[in-house]
Coordinates of C-alpha atoms in Angstrom, one line a residue:
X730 CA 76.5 -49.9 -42.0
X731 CA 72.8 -49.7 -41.4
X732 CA 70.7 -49.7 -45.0
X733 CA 68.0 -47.5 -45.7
X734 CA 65.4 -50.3 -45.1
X735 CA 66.5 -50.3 -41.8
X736 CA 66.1 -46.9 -40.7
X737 CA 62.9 -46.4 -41.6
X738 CA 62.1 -49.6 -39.8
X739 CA 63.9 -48.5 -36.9
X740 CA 63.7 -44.9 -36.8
X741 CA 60.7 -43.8 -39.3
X742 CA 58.1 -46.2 -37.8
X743 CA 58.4 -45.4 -34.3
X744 CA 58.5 -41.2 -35.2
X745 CA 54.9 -42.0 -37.3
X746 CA 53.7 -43.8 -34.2
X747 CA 54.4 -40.6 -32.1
X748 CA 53.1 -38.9 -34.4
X749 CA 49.9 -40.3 -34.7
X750 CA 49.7 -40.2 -30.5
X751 CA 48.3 -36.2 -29.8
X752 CA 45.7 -37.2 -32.4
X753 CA 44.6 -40.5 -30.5
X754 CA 45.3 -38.7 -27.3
X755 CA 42.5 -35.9 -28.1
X756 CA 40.5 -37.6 -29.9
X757 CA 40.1 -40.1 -27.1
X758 CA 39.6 -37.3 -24.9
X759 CA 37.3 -35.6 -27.1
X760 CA 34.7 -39.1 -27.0
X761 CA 35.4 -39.0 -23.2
X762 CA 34.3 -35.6 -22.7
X763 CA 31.1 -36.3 -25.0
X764 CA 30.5 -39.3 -23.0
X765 CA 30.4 -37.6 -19.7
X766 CA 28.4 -34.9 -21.0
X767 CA 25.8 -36.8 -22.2
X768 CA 26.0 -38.6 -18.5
X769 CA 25.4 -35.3 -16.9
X770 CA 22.7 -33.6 -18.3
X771 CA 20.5 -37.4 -18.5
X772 CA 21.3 -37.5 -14.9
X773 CA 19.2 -34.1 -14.3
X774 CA 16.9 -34.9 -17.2
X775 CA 17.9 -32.4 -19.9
X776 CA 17.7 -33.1 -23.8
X777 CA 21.1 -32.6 -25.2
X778 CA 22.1 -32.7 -29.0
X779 CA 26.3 -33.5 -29.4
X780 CA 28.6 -33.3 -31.8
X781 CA 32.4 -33.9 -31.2
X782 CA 35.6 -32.8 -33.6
X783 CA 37.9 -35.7 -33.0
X784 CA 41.2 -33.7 -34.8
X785 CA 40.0 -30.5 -32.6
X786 CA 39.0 -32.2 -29.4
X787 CA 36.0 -30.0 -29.1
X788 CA 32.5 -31.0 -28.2
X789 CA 29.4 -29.0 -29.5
X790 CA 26.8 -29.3 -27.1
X791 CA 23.1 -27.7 -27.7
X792 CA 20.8 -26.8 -24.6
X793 CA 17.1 -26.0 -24.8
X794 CA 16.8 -22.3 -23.4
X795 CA 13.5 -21.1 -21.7
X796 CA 11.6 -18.8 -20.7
X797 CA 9.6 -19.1 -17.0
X798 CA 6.8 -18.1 -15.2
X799 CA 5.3 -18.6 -11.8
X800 CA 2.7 -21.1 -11.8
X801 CA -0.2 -20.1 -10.5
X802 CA -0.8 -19.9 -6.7
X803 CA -3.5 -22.7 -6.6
X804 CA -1.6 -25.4 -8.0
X805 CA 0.5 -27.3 -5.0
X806 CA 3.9 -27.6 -7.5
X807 CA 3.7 -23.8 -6.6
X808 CA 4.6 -24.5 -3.2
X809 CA 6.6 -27.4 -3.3
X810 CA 10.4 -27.6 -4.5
X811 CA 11.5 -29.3 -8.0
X812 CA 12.3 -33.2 -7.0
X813 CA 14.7 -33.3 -9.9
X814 CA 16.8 -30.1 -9.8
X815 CA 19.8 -29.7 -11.6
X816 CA 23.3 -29.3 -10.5
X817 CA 24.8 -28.0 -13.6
X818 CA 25.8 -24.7 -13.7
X819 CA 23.6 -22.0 -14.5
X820 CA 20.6 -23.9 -13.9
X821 CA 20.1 -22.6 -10.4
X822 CA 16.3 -21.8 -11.1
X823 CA 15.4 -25.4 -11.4
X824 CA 15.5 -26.3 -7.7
X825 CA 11.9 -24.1 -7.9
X826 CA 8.9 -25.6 -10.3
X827 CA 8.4 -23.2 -13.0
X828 CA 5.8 -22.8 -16.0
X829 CA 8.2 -23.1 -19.1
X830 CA 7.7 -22.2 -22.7
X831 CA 11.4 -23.3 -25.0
X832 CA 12.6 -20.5 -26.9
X833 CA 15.7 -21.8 -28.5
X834 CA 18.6 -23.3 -28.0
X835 CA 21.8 -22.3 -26.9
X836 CA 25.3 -23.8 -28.5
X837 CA 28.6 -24.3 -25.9
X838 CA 31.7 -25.3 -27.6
X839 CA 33.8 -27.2 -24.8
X840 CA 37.2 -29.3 -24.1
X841 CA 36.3 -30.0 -20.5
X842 CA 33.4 -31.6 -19.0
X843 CA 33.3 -29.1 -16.0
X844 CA 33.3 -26.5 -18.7
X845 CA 29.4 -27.5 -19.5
X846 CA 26.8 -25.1 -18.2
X847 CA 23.3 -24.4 -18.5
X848 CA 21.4 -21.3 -20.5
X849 CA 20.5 -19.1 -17.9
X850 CA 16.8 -18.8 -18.1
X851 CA 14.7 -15.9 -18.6
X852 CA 12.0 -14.5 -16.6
X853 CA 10.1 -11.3 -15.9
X854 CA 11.6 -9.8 -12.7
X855 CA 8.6 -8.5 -10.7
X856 CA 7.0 -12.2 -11.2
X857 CA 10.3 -13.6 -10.4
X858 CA 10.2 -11.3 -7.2
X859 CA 6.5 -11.9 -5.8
X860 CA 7.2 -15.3 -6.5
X861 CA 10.3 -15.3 -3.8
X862 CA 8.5 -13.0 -1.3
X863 CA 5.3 -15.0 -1.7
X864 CA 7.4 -17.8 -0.9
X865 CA 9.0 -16.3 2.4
X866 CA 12.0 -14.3 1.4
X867 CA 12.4 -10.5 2.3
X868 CA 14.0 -7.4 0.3
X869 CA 17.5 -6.7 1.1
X870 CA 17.6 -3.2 1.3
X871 CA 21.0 -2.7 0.8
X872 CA 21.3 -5.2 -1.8
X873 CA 18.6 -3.1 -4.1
X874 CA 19.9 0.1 -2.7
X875 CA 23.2 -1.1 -4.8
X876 CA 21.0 -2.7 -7.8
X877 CA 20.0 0.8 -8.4
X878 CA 22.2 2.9 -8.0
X879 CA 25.1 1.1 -9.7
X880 CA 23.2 -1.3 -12.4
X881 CA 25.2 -3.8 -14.1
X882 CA 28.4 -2.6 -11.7
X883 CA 26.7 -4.2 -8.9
X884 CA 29.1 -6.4 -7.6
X885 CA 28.2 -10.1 -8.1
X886 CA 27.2 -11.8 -4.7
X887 CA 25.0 -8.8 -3.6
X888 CA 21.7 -10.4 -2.3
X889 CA 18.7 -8.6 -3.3
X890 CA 16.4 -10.5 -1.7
X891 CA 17.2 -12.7 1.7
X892 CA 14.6 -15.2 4.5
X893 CA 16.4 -15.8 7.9
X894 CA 19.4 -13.5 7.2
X895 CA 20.7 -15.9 4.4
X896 CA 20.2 -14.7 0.6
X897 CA 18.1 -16.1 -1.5
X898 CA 18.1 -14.5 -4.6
X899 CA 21.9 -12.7 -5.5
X900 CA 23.7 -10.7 -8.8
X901 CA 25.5 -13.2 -10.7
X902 CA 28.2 -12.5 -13.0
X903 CA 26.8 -11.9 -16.4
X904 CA 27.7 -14.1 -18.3
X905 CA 26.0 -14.3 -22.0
X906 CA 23.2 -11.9 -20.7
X907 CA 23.2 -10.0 -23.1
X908 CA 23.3 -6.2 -21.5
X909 CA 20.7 -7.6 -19.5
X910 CA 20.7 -8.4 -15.5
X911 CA 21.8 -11.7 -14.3
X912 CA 21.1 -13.1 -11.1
X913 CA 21.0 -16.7 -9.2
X914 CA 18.8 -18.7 -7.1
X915 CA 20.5 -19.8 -3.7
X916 CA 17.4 -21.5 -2.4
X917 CA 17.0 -23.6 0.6
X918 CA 14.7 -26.2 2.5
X919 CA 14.2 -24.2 5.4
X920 CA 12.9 -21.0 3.6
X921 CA 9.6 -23.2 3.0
X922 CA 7.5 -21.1 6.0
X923 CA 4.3 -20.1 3.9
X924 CA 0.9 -21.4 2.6
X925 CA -1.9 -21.2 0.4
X926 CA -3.3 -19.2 3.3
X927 CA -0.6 -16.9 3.7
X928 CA -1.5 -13.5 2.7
X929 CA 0.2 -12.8 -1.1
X930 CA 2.4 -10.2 -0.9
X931 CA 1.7 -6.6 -1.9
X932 CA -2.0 -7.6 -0.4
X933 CA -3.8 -6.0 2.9
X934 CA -6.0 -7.7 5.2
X935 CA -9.0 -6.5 7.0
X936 CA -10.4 -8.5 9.5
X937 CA -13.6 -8.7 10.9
X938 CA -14.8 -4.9 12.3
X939 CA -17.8 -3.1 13.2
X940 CA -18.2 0.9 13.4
X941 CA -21.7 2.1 14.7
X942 CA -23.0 -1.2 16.1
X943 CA -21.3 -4.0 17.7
X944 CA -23.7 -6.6 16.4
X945 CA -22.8 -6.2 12.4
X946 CA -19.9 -6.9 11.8
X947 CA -18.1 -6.0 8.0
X948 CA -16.7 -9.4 6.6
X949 CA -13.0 -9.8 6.4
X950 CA -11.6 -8.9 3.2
X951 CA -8.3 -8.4 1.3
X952 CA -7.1 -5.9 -1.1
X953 CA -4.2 -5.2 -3.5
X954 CA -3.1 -1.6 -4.3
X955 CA -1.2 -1.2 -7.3
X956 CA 1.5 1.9 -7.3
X957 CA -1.7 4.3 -8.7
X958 CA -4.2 2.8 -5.8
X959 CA -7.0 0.0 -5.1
X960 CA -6.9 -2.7 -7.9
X961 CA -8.2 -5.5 -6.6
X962 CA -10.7 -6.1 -3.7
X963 CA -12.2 -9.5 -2.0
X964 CA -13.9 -11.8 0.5
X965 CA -10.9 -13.0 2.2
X966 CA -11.2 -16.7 2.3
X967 CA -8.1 -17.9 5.0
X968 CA -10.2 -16.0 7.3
X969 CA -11.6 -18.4 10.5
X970 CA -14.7 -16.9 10.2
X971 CA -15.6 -18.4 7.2
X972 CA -18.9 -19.0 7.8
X973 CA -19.4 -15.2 8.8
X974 CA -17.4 -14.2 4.8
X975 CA -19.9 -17.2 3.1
X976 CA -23.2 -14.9 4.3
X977 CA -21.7 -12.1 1.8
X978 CA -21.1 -11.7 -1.7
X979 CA -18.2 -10.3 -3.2
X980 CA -17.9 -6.2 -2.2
X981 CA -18.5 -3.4 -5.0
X982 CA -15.3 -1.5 -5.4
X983 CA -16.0 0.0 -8.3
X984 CA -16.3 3.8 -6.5
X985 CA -13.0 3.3 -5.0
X986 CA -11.0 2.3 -8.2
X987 CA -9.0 5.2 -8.8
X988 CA -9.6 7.8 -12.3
X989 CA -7.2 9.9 -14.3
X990 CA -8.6 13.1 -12.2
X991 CA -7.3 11.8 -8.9
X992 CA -3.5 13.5 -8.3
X993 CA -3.4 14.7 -4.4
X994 CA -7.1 14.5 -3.1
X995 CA -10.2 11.9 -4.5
X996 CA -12.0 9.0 -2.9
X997 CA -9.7 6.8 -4.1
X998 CA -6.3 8.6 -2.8
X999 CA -8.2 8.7 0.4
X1000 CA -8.9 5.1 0.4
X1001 CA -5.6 4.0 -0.7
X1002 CA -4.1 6.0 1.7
X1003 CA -6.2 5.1 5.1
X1004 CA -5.7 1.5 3.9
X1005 CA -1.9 1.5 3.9
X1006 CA -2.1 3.4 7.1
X1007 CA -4.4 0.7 9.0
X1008 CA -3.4 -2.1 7.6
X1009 CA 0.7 -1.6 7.1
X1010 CA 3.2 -3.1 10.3
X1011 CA 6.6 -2.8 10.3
X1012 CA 7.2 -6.2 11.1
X1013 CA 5.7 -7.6 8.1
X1014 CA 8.0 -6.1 5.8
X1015 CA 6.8 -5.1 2.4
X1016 CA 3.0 -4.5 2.3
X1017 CA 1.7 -2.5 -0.2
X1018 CA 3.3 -0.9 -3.7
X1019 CA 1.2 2.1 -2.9
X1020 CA 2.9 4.9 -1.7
X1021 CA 1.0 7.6 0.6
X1022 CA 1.0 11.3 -1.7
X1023 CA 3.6 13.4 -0.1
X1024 CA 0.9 16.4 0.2
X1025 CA -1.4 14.5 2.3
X1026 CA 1.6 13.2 4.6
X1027 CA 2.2 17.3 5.2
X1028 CA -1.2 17.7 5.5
X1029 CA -1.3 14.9 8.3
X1030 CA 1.4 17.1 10.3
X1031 CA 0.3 20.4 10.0
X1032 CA -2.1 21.9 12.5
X1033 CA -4.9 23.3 10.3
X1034 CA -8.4 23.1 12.8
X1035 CA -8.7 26.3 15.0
X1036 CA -9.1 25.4 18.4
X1037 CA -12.6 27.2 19.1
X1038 CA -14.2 25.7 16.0
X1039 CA -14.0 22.4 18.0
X1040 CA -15.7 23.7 20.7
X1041 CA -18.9 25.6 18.1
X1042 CA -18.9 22.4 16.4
X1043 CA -19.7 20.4 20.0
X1044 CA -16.4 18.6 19.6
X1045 CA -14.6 20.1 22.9
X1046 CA -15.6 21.5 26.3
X1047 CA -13.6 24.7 26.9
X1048 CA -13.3 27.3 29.3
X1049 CA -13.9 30.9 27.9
X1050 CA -10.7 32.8 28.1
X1051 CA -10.6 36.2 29.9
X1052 CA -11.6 38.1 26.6
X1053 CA -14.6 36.2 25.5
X1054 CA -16.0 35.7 29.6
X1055 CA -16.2 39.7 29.5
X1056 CA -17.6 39.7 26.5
X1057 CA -20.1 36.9 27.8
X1058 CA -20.9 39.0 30.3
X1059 CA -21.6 42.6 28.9
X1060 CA -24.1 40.1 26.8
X1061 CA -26.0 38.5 29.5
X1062 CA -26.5 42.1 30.8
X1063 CA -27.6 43.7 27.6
X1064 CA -30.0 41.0 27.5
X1065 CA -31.3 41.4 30.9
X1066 CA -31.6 45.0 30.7
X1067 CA -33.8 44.3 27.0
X1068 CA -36.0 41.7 28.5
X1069 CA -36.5 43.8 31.7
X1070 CA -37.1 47.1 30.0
X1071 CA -39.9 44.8 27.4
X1072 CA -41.9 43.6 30.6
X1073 CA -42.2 47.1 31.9
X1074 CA -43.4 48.8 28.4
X1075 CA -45.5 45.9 28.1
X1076 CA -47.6 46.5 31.4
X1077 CA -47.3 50.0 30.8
X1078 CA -49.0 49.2 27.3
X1079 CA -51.2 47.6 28.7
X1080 CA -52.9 49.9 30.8
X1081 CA -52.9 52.1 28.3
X1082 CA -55.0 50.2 25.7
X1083 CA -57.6 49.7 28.3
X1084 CA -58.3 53.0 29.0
X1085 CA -58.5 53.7 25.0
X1086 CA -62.1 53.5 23.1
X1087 CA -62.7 50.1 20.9
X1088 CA -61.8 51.2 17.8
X1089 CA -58.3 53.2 19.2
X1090 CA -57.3 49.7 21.0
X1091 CA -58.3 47.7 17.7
X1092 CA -55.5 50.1 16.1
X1093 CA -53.0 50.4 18.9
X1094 CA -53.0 46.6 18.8
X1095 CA -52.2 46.4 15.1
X1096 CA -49.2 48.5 15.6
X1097 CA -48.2 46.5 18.9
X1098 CA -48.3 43.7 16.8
X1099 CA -45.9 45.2 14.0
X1100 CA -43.4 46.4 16.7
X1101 CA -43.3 42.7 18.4
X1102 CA -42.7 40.9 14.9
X1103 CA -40.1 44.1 14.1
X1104 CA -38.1 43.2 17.3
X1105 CA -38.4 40.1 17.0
X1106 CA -36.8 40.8 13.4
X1107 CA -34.1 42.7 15.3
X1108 CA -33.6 39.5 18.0
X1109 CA -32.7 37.0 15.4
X1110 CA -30.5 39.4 13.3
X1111 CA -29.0 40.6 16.7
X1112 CA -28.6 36.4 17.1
X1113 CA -27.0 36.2 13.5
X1114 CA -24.7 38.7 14.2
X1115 CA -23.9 37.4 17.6
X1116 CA -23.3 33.9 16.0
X1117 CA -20.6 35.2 12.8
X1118 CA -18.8 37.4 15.8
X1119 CA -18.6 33.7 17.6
X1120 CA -17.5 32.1 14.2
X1121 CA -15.1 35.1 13.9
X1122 CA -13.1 34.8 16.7
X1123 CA -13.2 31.2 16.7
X1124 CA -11.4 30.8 12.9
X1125 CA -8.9 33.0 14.5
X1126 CA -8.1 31.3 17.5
X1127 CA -4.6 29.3 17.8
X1128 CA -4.5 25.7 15.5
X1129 CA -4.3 22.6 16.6
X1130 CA -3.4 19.1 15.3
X1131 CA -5.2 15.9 13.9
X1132 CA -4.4 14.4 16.9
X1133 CA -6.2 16.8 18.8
X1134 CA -9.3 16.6 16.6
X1135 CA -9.6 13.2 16.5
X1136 CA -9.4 12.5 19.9
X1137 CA -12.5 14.7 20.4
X1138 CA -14.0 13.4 17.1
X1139 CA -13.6 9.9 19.0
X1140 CA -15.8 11.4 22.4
X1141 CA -18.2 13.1 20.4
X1142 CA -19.1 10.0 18.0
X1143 CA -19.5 8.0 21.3
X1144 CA -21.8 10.7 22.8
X1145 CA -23.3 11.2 19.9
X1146 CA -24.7 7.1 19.3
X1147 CA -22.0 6.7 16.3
X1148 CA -19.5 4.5 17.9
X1149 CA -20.5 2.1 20.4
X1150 CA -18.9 2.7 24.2
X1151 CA -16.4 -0.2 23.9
X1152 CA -13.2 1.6 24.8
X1153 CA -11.6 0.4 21.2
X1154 CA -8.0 2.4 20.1
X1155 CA -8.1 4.6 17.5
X1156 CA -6.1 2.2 15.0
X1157 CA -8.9 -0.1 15.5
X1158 CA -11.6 2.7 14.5
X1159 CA -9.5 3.6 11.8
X1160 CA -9.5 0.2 10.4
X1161 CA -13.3 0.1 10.9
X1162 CA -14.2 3.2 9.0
X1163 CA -11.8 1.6 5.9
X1164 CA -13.7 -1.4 6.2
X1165 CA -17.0 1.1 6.1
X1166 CA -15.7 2.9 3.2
X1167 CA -15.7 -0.5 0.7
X1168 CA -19.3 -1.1 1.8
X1169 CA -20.9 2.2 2.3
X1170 CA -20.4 4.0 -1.0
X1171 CA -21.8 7.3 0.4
X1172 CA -19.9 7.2 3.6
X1173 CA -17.1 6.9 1.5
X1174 CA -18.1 9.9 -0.7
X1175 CA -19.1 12.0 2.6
X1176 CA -15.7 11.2 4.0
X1177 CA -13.6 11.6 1.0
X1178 CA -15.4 15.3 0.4
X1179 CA -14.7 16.6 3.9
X1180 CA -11.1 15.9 3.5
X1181 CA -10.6 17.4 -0.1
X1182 CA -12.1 20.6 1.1
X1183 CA -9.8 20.4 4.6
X1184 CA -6.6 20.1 2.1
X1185 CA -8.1 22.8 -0.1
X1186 CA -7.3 25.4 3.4
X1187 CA -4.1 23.7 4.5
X1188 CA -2.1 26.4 3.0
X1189 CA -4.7 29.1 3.4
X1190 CA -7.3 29.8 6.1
X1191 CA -10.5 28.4 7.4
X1192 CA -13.5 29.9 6.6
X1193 CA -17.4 30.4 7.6
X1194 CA -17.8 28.2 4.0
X1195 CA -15.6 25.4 5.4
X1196 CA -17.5 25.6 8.3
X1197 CA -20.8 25.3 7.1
X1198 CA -19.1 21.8 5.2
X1199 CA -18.4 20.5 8.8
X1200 CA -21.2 21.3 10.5
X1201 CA -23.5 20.1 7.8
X1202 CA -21.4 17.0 7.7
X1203 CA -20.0 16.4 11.3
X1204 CA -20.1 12.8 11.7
X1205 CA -18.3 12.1 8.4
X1206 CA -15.7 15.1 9.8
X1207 CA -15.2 13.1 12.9
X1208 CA -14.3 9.7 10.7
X1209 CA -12.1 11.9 8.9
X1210 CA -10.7 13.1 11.1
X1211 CA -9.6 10.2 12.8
X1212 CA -8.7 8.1 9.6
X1213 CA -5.8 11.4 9.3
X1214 CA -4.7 10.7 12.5
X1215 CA -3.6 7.3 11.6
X1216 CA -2.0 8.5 8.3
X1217 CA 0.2 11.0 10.5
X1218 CA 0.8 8.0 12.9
X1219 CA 1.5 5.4 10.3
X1220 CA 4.6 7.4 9.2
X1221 CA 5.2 9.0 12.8
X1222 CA 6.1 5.2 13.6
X1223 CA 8.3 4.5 10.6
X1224 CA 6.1 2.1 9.1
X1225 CA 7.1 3.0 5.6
X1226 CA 9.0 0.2 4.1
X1227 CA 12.1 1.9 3.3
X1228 CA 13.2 -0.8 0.5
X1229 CA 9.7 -0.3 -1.5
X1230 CA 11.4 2.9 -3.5
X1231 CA 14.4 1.4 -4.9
X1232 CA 12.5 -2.2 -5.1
X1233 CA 9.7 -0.6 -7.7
X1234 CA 12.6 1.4 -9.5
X1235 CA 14.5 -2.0 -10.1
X1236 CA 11.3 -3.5 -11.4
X1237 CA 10.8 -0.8 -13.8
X1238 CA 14.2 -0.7 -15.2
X1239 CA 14.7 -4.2 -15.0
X1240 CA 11.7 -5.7 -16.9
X1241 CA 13.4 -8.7 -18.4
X1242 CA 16.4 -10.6 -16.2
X1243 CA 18.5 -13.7 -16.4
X1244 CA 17.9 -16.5 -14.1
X1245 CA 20.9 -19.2 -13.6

């Protein structure tokens, strides 16, 4: 019969070794984990801090978190990829070089080495966004459509911003963000299509253009229109005609920078407004933050200049219709009958003073005199009156469109010396008069005046004051006319960006965003 020394040699040992195995076994595990941590992050060049609970199996691992910003456009990391990216997850954002300021760390408490991730970094979204669209990508209108409308419930995957079809920047799932957004970085070699000399987005261009002679030309510039209007203005220096930009300083602006007073109507509305027009293509995408006042795209499309006024102002050549010919007519006649029945009293006078005595003609005459200067009182109010009857009939006559008006605006300017016969399309005028506007302050002003007062009788009627405006003003009428012909066209071909709404609104709401 086995003795108690022999069974606990026999049977007690070997149950302590088992024991003592799901210790070794996770502590083991525990180190291993630790070690391959510690492999992974020195392989993409992150400081780590571990700490490992042998009895638990649990590894503490501590990541720096940070913050990022673009750099700035002129340095070349800006434009160049991160030659050390990591591959951990969450750290999506470092395959881009970033400006990064530490603000803490984040603690992971893991069993698994695949369990590691990286803290998702944080970043302002409407850098993070000009810094993918300067970089090439384009807005997925769909994608922000769903951003929002639906917030956090946006399904993870949706891409919000895409270059070549392919996304580029997507929802993630949000993980430790904290009620904020999440998102990740699917970036790729090929999206690398843009330059210093690519224009930044949100900007305008405006090459080279003349107005009134073709021999001076306005230096290319480029501008930036915040959501309110013109912001920033300058030479633009990608321009091949370098050399032309290097002969001028850097334009005054400061008369089209828009003021608190400015809702529907001002200089700089005007401005902003033109520029968008001129400069915005379809095929460029997103252009410009600003969006054209909804007033003075219903002002664009409603016909507002009676016909006739065109043709008192010189603008059109117009038959008479059967009305005013008669009325032409019975005119001419009075006339001829006044000028014939003046000739005979005037000989008849005549022979009449010469039989008279000295001092009787010396008196007749004084009262001839009087008479002539009385009709010719009654001529020019006769005149005057002939003139408002004109000015009548013509601010009733049928309305017409911009289109209409700035068409003739385009044949009287050339007639008229102020545009050069060089057959140019009205989009090119339109983008010359803009150019103008920057440079000429009281072209600008001129032009900006003409159109406030053509809002101010959209909705009402035209009368002998607006008139007077025009007439007194006509070249700057013509200019404005034509530069609200090509804010009726810019939206008559669809050039809005339709993604620029709900792209602003996400900005807005989304100030702060999670990167990984």
């Amino acid at each position: 019969m086995p003795s108690a020394v022999d069974i606990i040699t026999y049977v007690g040992v070997p149950l302590a070794v088992v024991g003592v195995m799901p210790v070794l076994y996770t502590s083991s595990s525990a180190l291993l984990t630790q070690y391959r941590v510690r492999r992974n992050v020195r392989k993409n060049n992150l400081s780590v801090t571990t700490r490992v609970g042998l009895l638990a199996g649990i590894v503490e691992v501590d990541l720096p978190r940070f913050m990022i910003h673009s750099l700035s456009r002129d340095d070349p990391e800006y434009w160049s990829q991160n030659s050390h990216p990591s591959n951990i997850k969450g750290g999506s954002w470092t395959v881009l070089n970033w400006q990064k300021v530490a603000t803490g760390k984040a603690s992971y408490r893991i069993q698994h080495s695949d369990e590691l991730r990286q803290p998702q970094a944080e970043v302002n979204m409407s850098d993070l966004i000009t810094f993918l669209l300067d970089r090439g990508a384009s807005p997925s209108p769909h994608g922000l459509h769903l951003l929002r409308l639906m917030g956090l419930q946006t399904p993870p995957t949706t891409p919000l911003l895409t270059c070549n079809s392919k996304p580029v920047l997507v929802v993630a799932t949000p993980d430790e963000s904290e009620g904020r957004l999440s998102l990740r970085l699917q970036w790729d070699d090929a999206f690398t299509e843009r330059s210093p000399d690519s224009l930044p987005p949100y900007w305008l261009r405006l090459s080279t253009h003349h107005l009134e002679s073709p021999t001076e030309f306005f230096p290319p510039v480029r501008l930036f229109l915040s959501p309110d209007g013109l912001e920033k203005l300058e030479l633009d220096p990608s321009d091949a005609r370098k050399s032309l930009a290097n002969d001028f300083k850097q334009p005054e602006f400061d008369h089209l920078v828009p003021v608190d007073s400015d809702l529907d109507g001002g200089l700089c509305v005007w401005f902003a407004s033109g520029a968008v027009a001129v400069c915005a293509r379809s095929e460029d995408g997103l252009v410009s933050r600003y969006s054209i006042p909804s007033r003075i795209h219903q002002f664009s499309k409603r016909d507002t200049i009676p016909h006739d006024i065109l043709v008192l102002l010189g603008l059109l050549k117009a038959e008479p219709t059967p009305l005013q010919a008669e009325r032409d007519r019975l005119r001419r006649d009075a006339e001829i009958r006044r000028t014939t029945a003046a000739h005979q009293a005037a000989i008849t006078r005549q022979r009449e003073l010469q039989a008279m005595n000295p001092a009787d003609r010396a008196r007749a005459q004084g009262e001839d005199s009087r008479a002539v200067l009385q009709r010719m009182q009654e001529d020019r109010a006769r005149q005057a009156a002939e003139r408002l009857e004109k000015k009548a009939d013509a601010l009733v006559s049928p309305r017409v469109g911009v289109k209409v008006v700035a068409a003739a605006a385009i044949s009287w300017l050339r007639e008229a010396g102020h545009l050069p016969q060089d057959g140019r399309p009205m989009s090119t005028i339109a983008a010359a008069i803009i150019h103008a506007m920057i440079f000429d302050s009281q072209l600008a002003s001129s032009i900006a005046s003409i159109l406030d007062a053509w809002l101010g009788w959209m909705d009402l009627v035209m009368t002998d004051v607006h008139f007077d405006i025009i007439e007194q003003s006509k070249p700057a009428f013509c200019y404005a006319a034509i530069l609200l012909n090509q804010i009726a066209e810019y939206e008559h071909r669809g050039n809005a960006h339709p993604v620029a709404k709900d792209l602003d609104e996400c900005q807005r709401v989304w100030g702060k965003v999670y990167l990984g």
